[in-house]
Coordinates of C-alpha atoms and ligand atoms in Angstrom, one line a residue:
M1 CA -4.8 0.3 9.7
R2 CA -7.2 2.9 10.7
Y3 CA -7.8 6.2 8.9
I4 CA -6.4 7.5 12.4
M5 CA -3.1 6.7 11.0
F6 CA -3.6 9.3 8.1
P7 CA -3.8 12.9 9.4
I8 CA -2.0 14.4 6.5
L9 CA -4.0 12.6 4.4
I10 CA -7.2 13.1 5.3
S11 CA -7.2 16.8 5.7
S12 CA -5.3 17.4 2.5
M13 CA -6.7 14.8 0.0
V14 CA -10.2 14.1 0.8
S15 CA -12.0 16.9 -0.8
C16 CA -15.1 14.8 -2.4
A17 CA -18.2 16.7 -2.0
S18 CA -20.5 14.1 -2.7
T19 CA -23.0 12.8 -0.1
P20 CA -21.8 9.2 1.0
T21 CA -24.5 6.7 0.3
A22 CA -25.6 4.1 2.4
N23 CA -23.1 1.7 1.1
P24 CA -20.2 3.9 0.2
S25 CA -17.4 2.6 -2.3
P26 CA -14.8 5.3 -1.2
A27 CA -12.2 4.2 -3.5
I28 CA -14.8 5.1 -6.4
T29 CA -16.6 7.9 -5.5
H30 CA -13.3 9.7 -3.9
T31 CA -10.8 9.0 -6.6
N32 CA -9.9 10.7 -9.9
D33 CA -9.8 8.7 -13.0
G34 CA -5.8 8.7 -13.1
A35 CA -5.7 7.5 -9.8
L36 CA -8.4 5.0 -10.4
A37 CA -6.2 3.4 -13.5
Q38 CA -3.5 3.0 -11.2
I39 CA -5.3 1.5 -8.6
D40 CA -6.8 -1.2 -11.3
Q41 CA -3.2 -1.7 -12.6
G42 CA -2.1 -2.5 -9.2
K43 CA -4.8 -4.8 -8.6
K44 CA -3.7 -6.7 -11.3
L45 CA -0.1 -6.6 -10.4
Y46 CA -0.5 -7.2 -7.1
V47 CA -2.4 -10.6 -8.1
Q48 CA 0.1 -11.6 -10.5
Y49 CA 3.2 -10.9 -8.7
C50 CA 2.7 -10.8 -4.7
A51 CA -0.6 -12.5 -4.0
G52 CA 1.0 -15.7 -4.0
C53 CA 2.8 -15.4 -0.6
H54 CA 0.8 -12.5 0.7
G55 CA -2.6 -13.9 -0.3
N56 CA -5.3 -12.6 -2.2
G57 CA -6.9 -9.9 0.0
G58 CA -3.6 -9.0 1.5
E59 CA -4.2 -11.0 4.8
G60 CA -1.1 -13.0 4.8
T61 CA -0.4 -16.6 4.6
A62 CA 2.4 -19.0 6.1
K63 CA 5.1 -17.6 3.7
A64 CA 4.3 -13.7 4.4
P65 CA 2.8 -11.2 6.5
P66 CA -0.4 -9.3 5.9
V67 CA -0.1 -6.4 3.9
V68 CA -3.8 -5.4 4.0
G69 CA -5.8 -4.7 7.3
A70 CA -5.1 -4.1 11.5
G71 CA -1.8 -6.2 11.2
A72 CA 0.0 -4.4 7.8
F73 CA 3.0 -2.6 7.7
P74 CA 3.8 -2.5 11.6
L75 CA 6.4 0.1 12.5
V76 CA 8.5 -2.4 13.7
A77 CA 8.7 -6.1 11.9
A78 CA 8.7 -9.2 14.1
T79 CA 12.1 -10.2 15.8
D80 CA 12.4 -12.8 13.2
A81 CA 11.8 -10.5 10.2
K82 CA 14.4 -9.8 7.8
R83 CA 13.0 -6.1 7.6
N84 CA 15.2 -4.0 10.0
V85 CA 13.8 -0.6 8.9
P86 CA 10.8 1.3 10.8
F87 CA 7.7 2.0 8.6
H88 CA 7.0 5.6 9.4
T89 CA 5.5 6.2 6.1
A90 CA 4.1 4.9 3.2
A91 CA 7.7 6.0 1.5
D92 CA 9.4 3.8 4.1
V93 CA 7.5 0.7 2.8
F94 CA 7.8 1.7 -0.5
T95 CA 11.6 2.1 -0.7
W96 CA 11.9 -1.3 1.7
T97 CA 9.6 -3.0 -0.6
V98 CA 11.3 -2.0 -4.2
K99 CA 14.7 -3.4 -3.0
H100 CA 13.4 -6.6 -1.4
M101 CA 9.9 -7.6 -3.1
P102 CA 8.9 -9.8 -4.5
A103 CA 11.2 -12.0 -2.2
D104 CA 11.3 -14.6 -4.9
A105 CA 12.7 -11.7 -7.4
P106 CA 13.5 -8.6 -5.6
G107 CA 13.6 -5.4 -7.8
S108 CA 12.3 -7.1 -10.6
L109 CA 9.3 -4.5 -11.6
S110 CA 9.2 -0.8 -12.6
T111 CA 9.0 2.0 -10.2
E112 CA 5.7 2.7 -12.1
Q113 CA 4.3 -1.2 -11.3
Y114 CA 5.5 -0.7 -7.6
L115 CA 4.0 2.5 -7.1
A116 CA 0.9 1.1 -8.9
I117 CA 0.8 -1.6 -6.6
F118 CA 1.1 0.6 -3.5
A119 CA -1.5 3.0 -5.0
F120 CA -4.1 -0.5 -4.6
D121 CA -2.6 -1.6 -1.3
L122 CA -3.1 1.9 0.4
T123 CA -6.7 1.6 -1.0
A124 CA -7.4 -1.4 0.1
N125 CA -6.1 -0.2 3.5
G126 CA -8.7 2.7 3.6
V127 CA -6.5 5.4 2.0
K128 CA -8.3 7.5 -0.5
L129 CA -6.0 8.9 -3.2
S130 CA -7.3 11.9 -5.2
A131 CA -4.2 11.8 -7.9
P132 CA -2.0 9.0 -9.0
L133 CA 0.7 7.5 -6.4
D134 CA 3.8 9.2 -6.3
A135 CA 7.1 9.1 -4.4
A136 CA 5.8 12.5 -2.5
K137 CA 2.6 11.8 -1.9
A138 CA 4.0 8.5 -0.4
A139 CA 6.2 10.4 2.0
A140 CA 3.2 12.7 3.3
I141 CA 1.1 9.5 4.0
V142 CA 2.2 8.8 7.9
L143 CA 1.7 5.6 9.0
H144 CA 3.4 5.6 12.5
P145 CA 4.3 9.1 13.5
Ligands
HEC1 C1 7.7 -15.4 -2.5 C2 7.2 -14.6 -1.8 C3 6.6 -13.4 -1.9 C4 6.4 -12.8 -2.8 C5 6.1 -13.0 -4.2 C6 6.0 -11.1 -2.3 N1 6.5 -11.1 -1.0 FE1 6.4 -9.3 0.2 N2 7.3 -10.7 2.0 C7 7.9 -12.0 1.8 C8 8.2 -12.3 3.0 C9 8.9 -13.6 3.8 C10 8.3 -11.1 3.6 C11 8.8 -10.7 5.2 C12 10.0 -10.4 5.2 C13 11.0 -10.1 6.5 O1 11.3 -11.0 7.0 O2 10.8 -9.1 6.9 C14 7.7 -10.0 3.0 C15 7.4 -9.0 3.5 C16 6.5 -7.7 2.8 C17 6.8 -6.4 3.0 C18 6.9 -5.8 4.4 C19 5.6 -6.8 5.3 C20 5.9 -6.0 7.0 O3 5.2 -6.0 7.7 O4 7.1 -5.9 7.3 C21 6.0 -6.0 2.0 C22 5.5 -4.5 2.4 C23 5.6 -6.5 1.2 N3 6.3 -8.0 1.3 C24 5.1 -6.2 -0.4 C25 5.3 -7.5 -1.5 C26 5.0 -6.7 -2.5 C27 4.3 -5.4 -2.8 C28 5.2 -8.0 -3.4 C29 4.7 -7.9 -5.0 C30 5.3 -7.1 -5.8 C31 5.3 -8.9 -2.5 N4 5.7 -8.5 -1.3 C32 5.7 -10.2 -3.1 C33 7.3 -13.1 0.7 C34 6.9 -12.5 -0.6

C-alpha cells in the first residue's frame, strides 16, 4: 500500500505542523494521544489474535495473506480465497474481517477491539490517524477507488 491510495485521508487528516526530522516516526509525530492509545492496544491485540497466521509484521505466512505492505488488502482476493467482497475502503475490510476473523474464532472480539487492531494495521500501512479510528473514518479511507 502506498500513500497515493489514501487521497482523502492525506488531505483531511495530515495537519501536523511539525517539521519532519531526518528519521521521522510518522505514527508518533502526527498522532494524538487518543489515537496512540488505540494503536498501542491494537498492536497487542494483533499479536495475540492475528499474528499467528498473518505474521508478526503482518507480512503473511503460508497460513494467511499479508495485512501489511504492498500486497495487503487487494481489491479482489486470489481466486481460491473465501473473501468474495471487493475492498474499496478500509470499512469494507473492517466489515469483512469482523465477520470472518480470526479464522479460527470469527467475530469473537468486540467492535472496539477490531477497531483498535485496524488502527494499528492501517498505521503499519502508512496511514496517519489524527484521532481514534471509528466506522465513519474507516469508510473515508479509500484503498481502491
Ligand atoms: C487461524 C488463522 C487466522 C487467524 C488467527 C487470523 N486470520 Fe485473517 N485470514 C486467514 C486466512 C486463511 C485468510 C484468507 C481467507 C480467504 O480465503 O479469503 C485471512 C484473511 C484475512 C483478511 C483479508 C485479506 C485479503 O487480502 O483478502 C484480513 C483483513 C484478515 N484476515 C484479518 C485478520 C485479523 C485482523 C485477525 C485477528 C483478529 C486475523 N485475520 C486472524 C487466517 C487467519
